[in-house]
mmCIF file of C-alpha atoms and ligand atoms in Angstrom:
data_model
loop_
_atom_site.group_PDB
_atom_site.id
_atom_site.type_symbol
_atom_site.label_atom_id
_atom_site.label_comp_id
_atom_site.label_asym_id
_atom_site.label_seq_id
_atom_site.Cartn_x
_atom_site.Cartn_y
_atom_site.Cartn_z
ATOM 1 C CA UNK M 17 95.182 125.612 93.661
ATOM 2 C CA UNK M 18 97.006 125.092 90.618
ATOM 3 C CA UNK M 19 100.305 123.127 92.557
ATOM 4 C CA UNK M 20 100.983 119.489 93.162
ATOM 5 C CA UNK M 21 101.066 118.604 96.918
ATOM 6 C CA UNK M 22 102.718 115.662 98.885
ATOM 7 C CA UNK M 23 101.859 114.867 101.979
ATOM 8 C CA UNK M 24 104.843 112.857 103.716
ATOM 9 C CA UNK M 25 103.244 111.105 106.649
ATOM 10 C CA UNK M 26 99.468 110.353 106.029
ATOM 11 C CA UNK M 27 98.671 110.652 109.537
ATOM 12 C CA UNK M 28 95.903 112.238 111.900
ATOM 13 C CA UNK M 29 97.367 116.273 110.727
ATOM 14 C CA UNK M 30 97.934 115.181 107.362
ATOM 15 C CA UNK M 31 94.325 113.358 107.604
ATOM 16 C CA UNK M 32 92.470 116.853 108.226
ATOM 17 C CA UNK M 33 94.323 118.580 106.430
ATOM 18 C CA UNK M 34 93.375 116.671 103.132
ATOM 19 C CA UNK M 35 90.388 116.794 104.102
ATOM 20 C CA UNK M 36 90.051 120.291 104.687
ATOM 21 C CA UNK M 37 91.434 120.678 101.137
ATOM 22 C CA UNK M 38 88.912 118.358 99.670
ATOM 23 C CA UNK M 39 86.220 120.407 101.462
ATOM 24 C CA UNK M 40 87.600 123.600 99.849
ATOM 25 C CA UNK M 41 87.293 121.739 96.394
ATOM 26 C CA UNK M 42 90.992 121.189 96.186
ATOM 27 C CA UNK M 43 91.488 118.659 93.436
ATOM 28 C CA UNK M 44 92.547 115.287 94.565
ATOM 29 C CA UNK M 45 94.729 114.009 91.638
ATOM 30 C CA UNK M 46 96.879 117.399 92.693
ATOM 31 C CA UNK M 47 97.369 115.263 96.050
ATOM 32 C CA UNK M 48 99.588 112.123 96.865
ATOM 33 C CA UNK M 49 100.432 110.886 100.317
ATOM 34 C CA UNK M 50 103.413 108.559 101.563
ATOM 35 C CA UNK M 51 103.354 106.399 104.543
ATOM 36 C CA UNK M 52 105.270 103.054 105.667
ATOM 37 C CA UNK M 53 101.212 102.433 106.866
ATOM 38 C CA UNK M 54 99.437 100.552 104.071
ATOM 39 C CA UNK M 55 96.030 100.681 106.107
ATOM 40 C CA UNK M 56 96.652 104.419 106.642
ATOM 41 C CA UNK M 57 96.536 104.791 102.588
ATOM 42 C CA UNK M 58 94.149 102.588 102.074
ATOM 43 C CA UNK M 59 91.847 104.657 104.231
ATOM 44 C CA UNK M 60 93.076 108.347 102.420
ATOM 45 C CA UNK M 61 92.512 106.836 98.652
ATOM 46 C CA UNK M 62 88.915 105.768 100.073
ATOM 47 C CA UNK M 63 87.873 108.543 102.008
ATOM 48 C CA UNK M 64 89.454 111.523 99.507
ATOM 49 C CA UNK M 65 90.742 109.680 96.472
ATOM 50 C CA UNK M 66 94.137 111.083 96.565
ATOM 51 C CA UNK M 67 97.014 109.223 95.122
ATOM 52 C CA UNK M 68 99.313 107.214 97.573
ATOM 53 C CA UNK M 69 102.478 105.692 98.046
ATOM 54 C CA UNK M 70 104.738 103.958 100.201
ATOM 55 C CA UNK M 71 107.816 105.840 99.110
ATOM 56 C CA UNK M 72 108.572 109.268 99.942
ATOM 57 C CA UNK M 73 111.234 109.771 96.976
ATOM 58 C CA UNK M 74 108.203 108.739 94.574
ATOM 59 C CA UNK M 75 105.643 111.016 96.297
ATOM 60 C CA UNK M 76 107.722 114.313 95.907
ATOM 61 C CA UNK M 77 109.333 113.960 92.779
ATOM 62 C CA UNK M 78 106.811 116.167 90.615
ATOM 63 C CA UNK M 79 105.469 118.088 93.810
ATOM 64 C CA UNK M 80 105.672 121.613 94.233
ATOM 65 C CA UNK M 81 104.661 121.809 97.422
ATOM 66 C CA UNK M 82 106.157 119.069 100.271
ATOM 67 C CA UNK M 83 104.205 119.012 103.602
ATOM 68 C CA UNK M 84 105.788 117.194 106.559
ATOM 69 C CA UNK M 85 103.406 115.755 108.349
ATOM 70 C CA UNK M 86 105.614 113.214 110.314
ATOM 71 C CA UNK M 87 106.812 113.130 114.187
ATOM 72 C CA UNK M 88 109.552 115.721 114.940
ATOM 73 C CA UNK M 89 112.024 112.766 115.630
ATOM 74 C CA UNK M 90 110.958 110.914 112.356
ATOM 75 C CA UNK M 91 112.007 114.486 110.289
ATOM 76 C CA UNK M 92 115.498 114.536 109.733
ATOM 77 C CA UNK M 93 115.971 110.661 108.804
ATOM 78 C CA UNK M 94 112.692 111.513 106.407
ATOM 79 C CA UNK M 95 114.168 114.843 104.884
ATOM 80 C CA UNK M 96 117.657 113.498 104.064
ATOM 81 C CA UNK M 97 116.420 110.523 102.549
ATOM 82 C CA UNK M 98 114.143 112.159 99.801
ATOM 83 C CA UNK M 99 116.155 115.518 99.518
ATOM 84 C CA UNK M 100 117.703 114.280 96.214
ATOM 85 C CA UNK M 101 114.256 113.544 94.678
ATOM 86 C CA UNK M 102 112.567 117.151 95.431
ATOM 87 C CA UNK M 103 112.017 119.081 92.554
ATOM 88 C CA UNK M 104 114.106 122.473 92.084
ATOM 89 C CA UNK M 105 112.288 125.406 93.990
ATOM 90 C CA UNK M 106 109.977 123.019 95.778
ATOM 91 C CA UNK M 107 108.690 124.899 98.734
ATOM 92 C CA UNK M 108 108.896 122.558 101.993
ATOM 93 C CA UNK M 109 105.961 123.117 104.896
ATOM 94 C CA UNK M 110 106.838 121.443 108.597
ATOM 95 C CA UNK M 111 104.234 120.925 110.955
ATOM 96 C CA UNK M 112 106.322 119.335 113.149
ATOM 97 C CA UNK M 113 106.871 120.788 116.648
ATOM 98 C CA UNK M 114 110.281 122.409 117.838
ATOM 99 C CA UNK M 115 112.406 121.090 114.586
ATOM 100 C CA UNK M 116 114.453 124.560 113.058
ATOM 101 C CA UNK M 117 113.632 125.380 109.554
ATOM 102 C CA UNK M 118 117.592 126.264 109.584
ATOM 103 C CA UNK M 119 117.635 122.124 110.053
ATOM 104 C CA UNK M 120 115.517 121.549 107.482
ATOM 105 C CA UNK M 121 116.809 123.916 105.022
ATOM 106 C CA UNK M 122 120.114 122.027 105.723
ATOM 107 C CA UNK M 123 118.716 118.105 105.590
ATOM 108 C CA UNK M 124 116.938 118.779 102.492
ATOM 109 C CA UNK M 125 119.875 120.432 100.298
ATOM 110 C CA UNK M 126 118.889 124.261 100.380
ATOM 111 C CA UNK M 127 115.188 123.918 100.188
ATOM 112 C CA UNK M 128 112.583 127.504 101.032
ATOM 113 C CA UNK M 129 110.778 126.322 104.560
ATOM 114 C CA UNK M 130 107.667 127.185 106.355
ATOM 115 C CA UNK M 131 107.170 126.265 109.538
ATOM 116 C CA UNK M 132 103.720 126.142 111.164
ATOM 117 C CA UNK M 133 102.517 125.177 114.692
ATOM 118 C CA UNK M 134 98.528 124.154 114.078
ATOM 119 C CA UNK M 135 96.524 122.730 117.282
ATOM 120 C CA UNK M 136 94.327 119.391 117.624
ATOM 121 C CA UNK M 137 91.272 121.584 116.804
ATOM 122 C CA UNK M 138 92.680 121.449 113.092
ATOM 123 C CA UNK M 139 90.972 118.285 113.239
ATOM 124 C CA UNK M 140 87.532 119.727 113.659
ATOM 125 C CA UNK M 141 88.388 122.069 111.375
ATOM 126 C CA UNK M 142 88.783 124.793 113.438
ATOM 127 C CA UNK M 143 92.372 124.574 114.541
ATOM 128 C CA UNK M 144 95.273 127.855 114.781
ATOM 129 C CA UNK M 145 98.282 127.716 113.371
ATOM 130 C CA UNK M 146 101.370 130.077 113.696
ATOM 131 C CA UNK M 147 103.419 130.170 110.201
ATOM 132 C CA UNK M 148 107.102 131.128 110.400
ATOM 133 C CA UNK M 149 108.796 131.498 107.176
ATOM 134 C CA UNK M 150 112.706 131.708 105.620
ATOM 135 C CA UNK M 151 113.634 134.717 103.944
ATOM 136 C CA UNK M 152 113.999 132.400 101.017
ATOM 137 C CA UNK M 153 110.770 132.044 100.660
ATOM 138 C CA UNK M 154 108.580 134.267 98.233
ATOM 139 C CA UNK M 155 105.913 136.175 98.966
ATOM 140 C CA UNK M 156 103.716 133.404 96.623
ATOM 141 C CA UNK M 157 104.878 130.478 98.368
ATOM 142 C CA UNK M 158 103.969 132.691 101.296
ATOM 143 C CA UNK M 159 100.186 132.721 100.185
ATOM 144 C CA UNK M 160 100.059 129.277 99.355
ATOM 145 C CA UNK M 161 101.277 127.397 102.522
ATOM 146 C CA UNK M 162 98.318 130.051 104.017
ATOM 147 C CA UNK M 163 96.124 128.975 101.729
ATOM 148 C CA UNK M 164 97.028 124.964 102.720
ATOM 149 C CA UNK M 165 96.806 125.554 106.614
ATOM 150 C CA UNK M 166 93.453 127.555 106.627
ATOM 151 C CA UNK M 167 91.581 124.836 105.334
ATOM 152 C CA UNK M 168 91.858 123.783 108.813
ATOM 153 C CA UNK M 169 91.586 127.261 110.481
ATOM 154 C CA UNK M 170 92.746 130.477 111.541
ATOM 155 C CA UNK M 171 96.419 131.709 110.796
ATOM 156 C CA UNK M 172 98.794 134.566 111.361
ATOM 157 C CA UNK M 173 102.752 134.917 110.611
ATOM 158 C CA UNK M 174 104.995 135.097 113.210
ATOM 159 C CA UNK M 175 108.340 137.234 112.366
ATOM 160 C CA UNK M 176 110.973 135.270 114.783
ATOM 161 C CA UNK M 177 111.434 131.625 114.934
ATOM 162 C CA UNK M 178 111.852 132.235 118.381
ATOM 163 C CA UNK M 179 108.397 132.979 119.063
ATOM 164 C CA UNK M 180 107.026 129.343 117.663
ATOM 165 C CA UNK M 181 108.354 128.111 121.834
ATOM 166 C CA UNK M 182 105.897 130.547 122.994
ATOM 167 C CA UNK M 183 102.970 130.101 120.186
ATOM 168 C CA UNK M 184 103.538 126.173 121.444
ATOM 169 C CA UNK M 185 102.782 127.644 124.987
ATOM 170 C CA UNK M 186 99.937 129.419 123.882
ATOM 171 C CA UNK M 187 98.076 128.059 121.233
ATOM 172 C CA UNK M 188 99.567 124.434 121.154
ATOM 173 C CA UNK M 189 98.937 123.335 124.199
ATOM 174 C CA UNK M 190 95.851 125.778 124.696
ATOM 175 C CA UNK M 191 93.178 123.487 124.255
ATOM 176 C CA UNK M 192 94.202 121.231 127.465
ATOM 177 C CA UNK M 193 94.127 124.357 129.449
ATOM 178 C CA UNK M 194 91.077 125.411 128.432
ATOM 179 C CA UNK M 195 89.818 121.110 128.417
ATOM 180 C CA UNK M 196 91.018 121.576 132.036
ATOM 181 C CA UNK M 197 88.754 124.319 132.827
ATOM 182 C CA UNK M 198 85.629 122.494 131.423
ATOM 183 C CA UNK M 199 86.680 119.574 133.428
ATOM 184 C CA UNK M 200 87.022 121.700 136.541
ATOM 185 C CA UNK M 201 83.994 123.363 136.046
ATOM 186 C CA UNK M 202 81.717 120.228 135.193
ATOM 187 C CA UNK M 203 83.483 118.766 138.899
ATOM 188 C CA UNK M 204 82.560 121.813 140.564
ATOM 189 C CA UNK M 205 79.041 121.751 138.943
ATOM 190 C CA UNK M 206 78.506 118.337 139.992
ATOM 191 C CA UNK M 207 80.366 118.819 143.274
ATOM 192 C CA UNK M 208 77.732 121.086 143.859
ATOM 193 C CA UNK M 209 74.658 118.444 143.073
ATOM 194 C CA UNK M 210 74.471 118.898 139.592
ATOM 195 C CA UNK M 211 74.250 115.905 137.734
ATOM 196 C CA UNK M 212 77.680 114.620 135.754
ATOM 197 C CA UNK M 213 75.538 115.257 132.955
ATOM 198 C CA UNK M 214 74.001 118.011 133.197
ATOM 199 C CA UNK M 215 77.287 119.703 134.467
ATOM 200 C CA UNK M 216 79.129 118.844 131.884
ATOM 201 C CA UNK M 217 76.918 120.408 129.069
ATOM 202 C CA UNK M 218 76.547 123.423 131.387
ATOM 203 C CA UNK M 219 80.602 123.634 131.128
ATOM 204 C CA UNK M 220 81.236 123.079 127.530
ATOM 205 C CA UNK M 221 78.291 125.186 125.859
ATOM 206 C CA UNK M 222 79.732 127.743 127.675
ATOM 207 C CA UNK M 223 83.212 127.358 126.877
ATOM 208 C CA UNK M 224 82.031 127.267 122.988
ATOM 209 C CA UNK M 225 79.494 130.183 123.705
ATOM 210 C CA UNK M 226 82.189 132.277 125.178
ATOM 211 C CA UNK M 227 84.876 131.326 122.335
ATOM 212 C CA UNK M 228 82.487 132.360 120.094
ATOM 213 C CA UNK M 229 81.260 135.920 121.624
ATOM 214 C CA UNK M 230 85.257 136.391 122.455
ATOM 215 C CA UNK M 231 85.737 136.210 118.924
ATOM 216 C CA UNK M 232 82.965 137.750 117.147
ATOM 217 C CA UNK M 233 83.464 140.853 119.486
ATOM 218 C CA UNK M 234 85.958 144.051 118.590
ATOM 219 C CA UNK M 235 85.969 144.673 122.298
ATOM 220 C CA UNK M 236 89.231 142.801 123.921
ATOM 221 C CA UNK M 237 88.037 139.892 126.408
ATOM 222 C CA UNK M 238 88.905 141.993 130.014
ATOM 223 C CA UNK M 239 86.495 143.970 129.043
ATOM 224 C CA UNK M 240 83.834 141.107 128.159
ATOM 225 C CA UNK M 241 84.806 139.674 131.458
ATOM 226 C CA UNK M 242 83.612 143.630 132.752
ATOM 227 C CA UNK M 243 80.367 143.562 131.050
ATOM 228 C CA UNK M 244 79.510 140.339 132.759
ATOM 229 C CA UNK M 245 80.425 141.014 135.563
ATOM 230 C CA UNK M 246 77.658 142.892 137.979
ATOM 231 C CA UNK M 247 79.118 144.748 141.312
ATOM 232 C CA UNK M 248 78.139 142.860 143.925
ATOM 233 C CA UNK M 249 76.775 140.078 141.559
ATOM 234 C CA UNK M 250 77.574 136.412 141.385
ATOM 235 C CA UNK M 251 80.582 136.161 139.130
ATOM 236 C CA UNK M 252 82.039 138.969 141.112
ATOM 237 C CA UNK M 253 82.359 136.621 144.140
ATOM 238 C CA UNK M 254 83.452 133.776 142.138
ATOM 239 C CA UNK M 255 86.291 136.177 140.438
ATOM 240 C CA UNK M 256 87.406 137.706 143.876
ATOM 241 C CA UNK M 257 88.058 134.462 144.974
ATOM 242 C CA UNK M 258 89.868 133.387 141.655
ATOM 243 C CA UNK M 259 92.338 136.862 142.392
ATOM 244 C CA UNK M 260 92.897 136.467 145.419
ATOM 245 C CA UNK M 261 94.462 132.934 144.607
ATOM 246 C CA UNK M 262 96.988 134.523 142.200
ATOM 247 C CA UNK M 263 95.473 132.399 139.582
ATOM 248 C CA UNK M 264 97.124 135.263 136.765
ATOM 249 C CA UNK M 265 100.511 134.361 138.354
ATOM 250 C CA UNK M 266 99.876 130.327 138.523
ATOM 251 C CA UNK M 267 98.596 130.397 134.822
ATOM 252 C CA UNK M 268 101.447 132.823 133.414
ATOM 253 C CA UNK M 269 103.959 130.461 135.354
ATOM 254 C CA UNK M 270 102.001 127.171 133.551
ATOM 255 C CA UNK M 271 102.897 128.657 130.340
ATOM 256 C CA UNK M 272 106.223 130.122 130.462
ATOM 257 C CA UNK M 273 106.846 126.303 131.388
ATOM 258 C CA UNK M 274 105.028 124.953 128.454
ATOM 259 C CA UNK M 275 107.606 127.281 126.576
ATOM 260 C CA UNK M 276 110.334 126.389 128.062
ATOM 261 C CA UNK M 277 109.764 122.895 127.605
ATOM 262 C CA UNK M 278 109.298 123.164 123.678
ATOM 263 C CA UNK M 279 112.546 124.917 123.694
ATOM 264 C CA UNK M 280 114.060 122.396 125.485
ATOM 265 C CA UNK M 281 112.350 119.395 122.923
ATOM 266 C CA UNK M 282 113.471 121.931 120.106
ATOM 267 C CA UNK M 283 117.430 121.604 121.209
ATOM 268 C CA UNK M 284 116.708 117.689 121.123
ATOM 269 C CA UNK M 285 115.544 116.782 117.915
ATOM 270 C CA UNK M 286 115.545 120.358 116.058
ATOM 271 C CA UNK M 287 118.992 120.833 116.122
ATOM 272 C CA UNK M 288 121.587 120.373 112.954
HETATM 273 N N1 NAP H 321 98.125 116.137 116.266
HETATM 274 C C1 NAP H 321 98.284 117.386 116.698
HETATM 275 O O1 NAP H 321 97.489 117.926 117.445
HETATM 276 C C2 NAP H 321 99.470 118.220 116.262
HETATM 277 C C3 NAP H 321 99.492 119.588 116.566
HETATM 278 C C4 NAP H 321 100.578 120.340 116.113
HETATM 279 C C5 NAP H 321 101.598 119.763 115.409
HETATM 280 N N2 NAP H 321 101.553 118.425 115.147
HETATM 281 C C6 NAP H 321 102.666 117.829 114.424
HETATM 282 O O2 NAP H 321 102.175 117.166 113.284
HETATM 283 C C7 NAP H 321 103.046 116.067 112.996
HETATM 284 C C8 NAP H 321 102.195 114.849 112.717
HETATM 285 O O3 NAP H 321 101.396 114.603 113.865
HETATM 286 P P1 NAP H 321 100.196 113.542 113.820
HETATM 287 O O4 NAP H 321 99.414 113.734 115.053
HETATM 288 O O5 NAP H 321 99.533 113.609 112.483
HETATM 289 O O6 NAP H 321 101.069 112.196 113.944
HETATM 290 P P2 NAP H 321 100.715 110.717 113.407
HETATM 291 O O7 NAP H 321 99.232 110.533 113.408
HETATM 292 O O8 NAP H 321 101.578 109.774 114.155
HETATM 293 O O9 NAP H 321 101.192 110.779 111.869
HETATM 294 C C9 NAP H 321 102.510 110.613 111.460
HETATM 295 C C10 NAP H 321 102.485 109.644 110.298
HETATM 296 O O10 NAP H 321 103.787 109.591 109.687
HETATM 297 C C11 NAP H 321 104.043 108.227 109.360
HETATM 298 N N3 NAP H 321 105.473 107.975 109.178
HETATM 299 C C12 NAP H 321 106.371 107.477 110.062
HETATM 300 N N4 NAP H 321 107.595 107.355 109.500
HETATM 301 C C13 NAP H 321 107.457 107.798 108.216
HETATM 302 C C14 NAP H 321 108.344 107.899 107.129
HETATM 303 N N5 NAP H 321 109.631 107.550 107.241
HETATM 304 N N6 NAP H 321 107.888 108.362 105.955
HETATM 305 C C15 NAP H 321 106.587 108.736 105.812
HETATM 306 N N7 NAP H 321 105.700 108.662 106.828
HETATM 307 C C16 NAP H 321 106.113 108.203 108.008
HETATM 308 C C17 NAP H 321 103.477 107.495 110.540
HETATM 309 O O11 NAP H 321 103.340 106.119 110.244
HETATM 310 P P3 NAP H 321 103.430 105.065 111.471
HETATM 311 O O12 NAP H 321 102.238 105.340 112.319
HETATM 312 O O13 NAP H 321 103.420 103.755 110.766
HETATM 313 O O14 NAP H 321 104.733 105.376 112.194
HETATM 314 C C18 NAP H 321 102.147 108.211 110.732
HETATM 315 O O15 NAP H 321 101.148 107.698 109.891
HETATM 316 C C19 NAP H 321 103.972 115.885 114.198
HETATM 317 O O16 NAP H 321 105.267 116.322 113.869
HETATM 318 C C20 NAP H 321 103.381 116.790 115.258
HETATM 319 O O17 NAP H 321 104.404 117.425 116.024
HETATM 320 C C21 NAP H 321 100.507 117.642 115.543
#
């Protein structure tokens, strides 16, 4: 990567990020970071020997690409204040949750946005992230706020901005659903008379082993859940029970209000 980044915000997404970068032998003299948190830089320069700065107006003056890596109500008091600074075609990338790239377009004087919705697996370095991006914004800056975000993961384009409320639903808040289904499986485990222990390794190998087969496999996952299922077999009865508890229903409900919500936060502190 040829570009100059900034990082505004140096903290735990900006964190993997760089580091995912640094990983993918991304140069670190092309990176600078600004945060009010001196520890916070102190920690970067060490760790990934990036430049840093406590002022945001310094940090994007000769970037080409600006990533916001600050708290959604932190944004528009952040982009206002360095819009004059940014350089001319500087391509702006929000990882914020719920704030419009209309907004930011508007805070920052005109700027081309992306806006992407990762998840707190980016920090293991195996996060998802939605992209959404402004018709302003070329097909090149396209690849190269792709390029930025996989070094943390998977990603795919979403057409609508609409569609980042329900990508927050799905993939945002995924992993407590699915941290909530270890949990409940380790209690049941142990409820059982398995040890805590022994329970709870049971539960998450098999969370990771299933993640893994789900998506290694062409086949969709109902029909995993088929092939391991036997008629008349164990997981059979512990399915039957699951269906007959509507727990599609309960879970579709669960995330059409995780949606809702983000809509709701959106209309807060997304708005212009
Ligand atoms: N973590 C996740 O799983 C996740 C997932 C999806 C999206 N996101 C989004 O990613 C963004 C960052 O999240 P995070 O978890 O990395 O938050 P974080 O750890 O709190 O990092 C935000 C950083 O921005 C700094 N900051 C505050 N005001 C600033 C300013 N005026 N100029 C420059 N930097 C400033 C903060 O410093 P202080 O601590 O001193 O305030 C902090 O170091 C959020 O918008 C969040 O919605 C996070």
């Amino acid at each position: 990567m040829k570009e100059q980044l900034a990082f505004i915000g140096g903290g735990n997404m900006a964190r993997s990020l760089i580091g995912g970068l640094i990983a993918r032998k991304s140069e670190s003299a092309r990176i600078v970071v600004a945060d009010p948190a001196s520890q916070q830089l102190t920690s970067l320069r060490a760790d990934y020997g990036v430049r840093t700065t406590d002022s945001n107006n310094e940090a994007v003056a000769h970037a080409d690409v600006v990533i916001l890596a600050v708290k959604p109500q932190q944004m528009r008091a952040v982009v206002t204040g360095m819009a004059a600074s940014l350089l001319p075609g500087a391509l702006l990338i929000s990882i914020a949750a719920g704030i419009q790239a209309s907004a930011i377009r508007q805070w920052s004087n005109g700027a081309a946005i992306v806006r992407c919705m990762p998840n707190r697996p980016a920090l293991e370095g195996c996060g998802m992230t939605a992209l959404y991006a402004t018709a302003e914004v070329s097909p090149a800056a396209r690849e190269l706020a792709e390029v930025i975000l996989s070094a943390v993961g998977a990603t795919l384009w979403v057409d609508e901005e609409s569609h980042m409320d329900i990508v927050t639903a799905v993939s945002g808040s995924g992993p407590a659903y699915f941290f909530l289904l270890i949990e409940m499986l380790e209690q049941a485990g142990a409820s059982l008379g398995l040890s805590r222990d022994i329970s709870r390794k049971l539960a998450i190998e098999t969370a990771y082993g299933s993640g893994c087969m789900a998506r290694a496999a062409k086949e969709p996952p109902s029909v995993l859940r088929e092939q391991v299922t036997s008629k008349g077999g164990t997981t059979e009865a512990a399915l039957r029970h699951l269906e007959a508890q509507n727990v599609r229903d309960t879970f579709a409900q669960a995330v059409a209000a995780a949606a809702r919500r983000s809509a709701e936060l959106a209309a807060e502190f997304g708005g212009q």
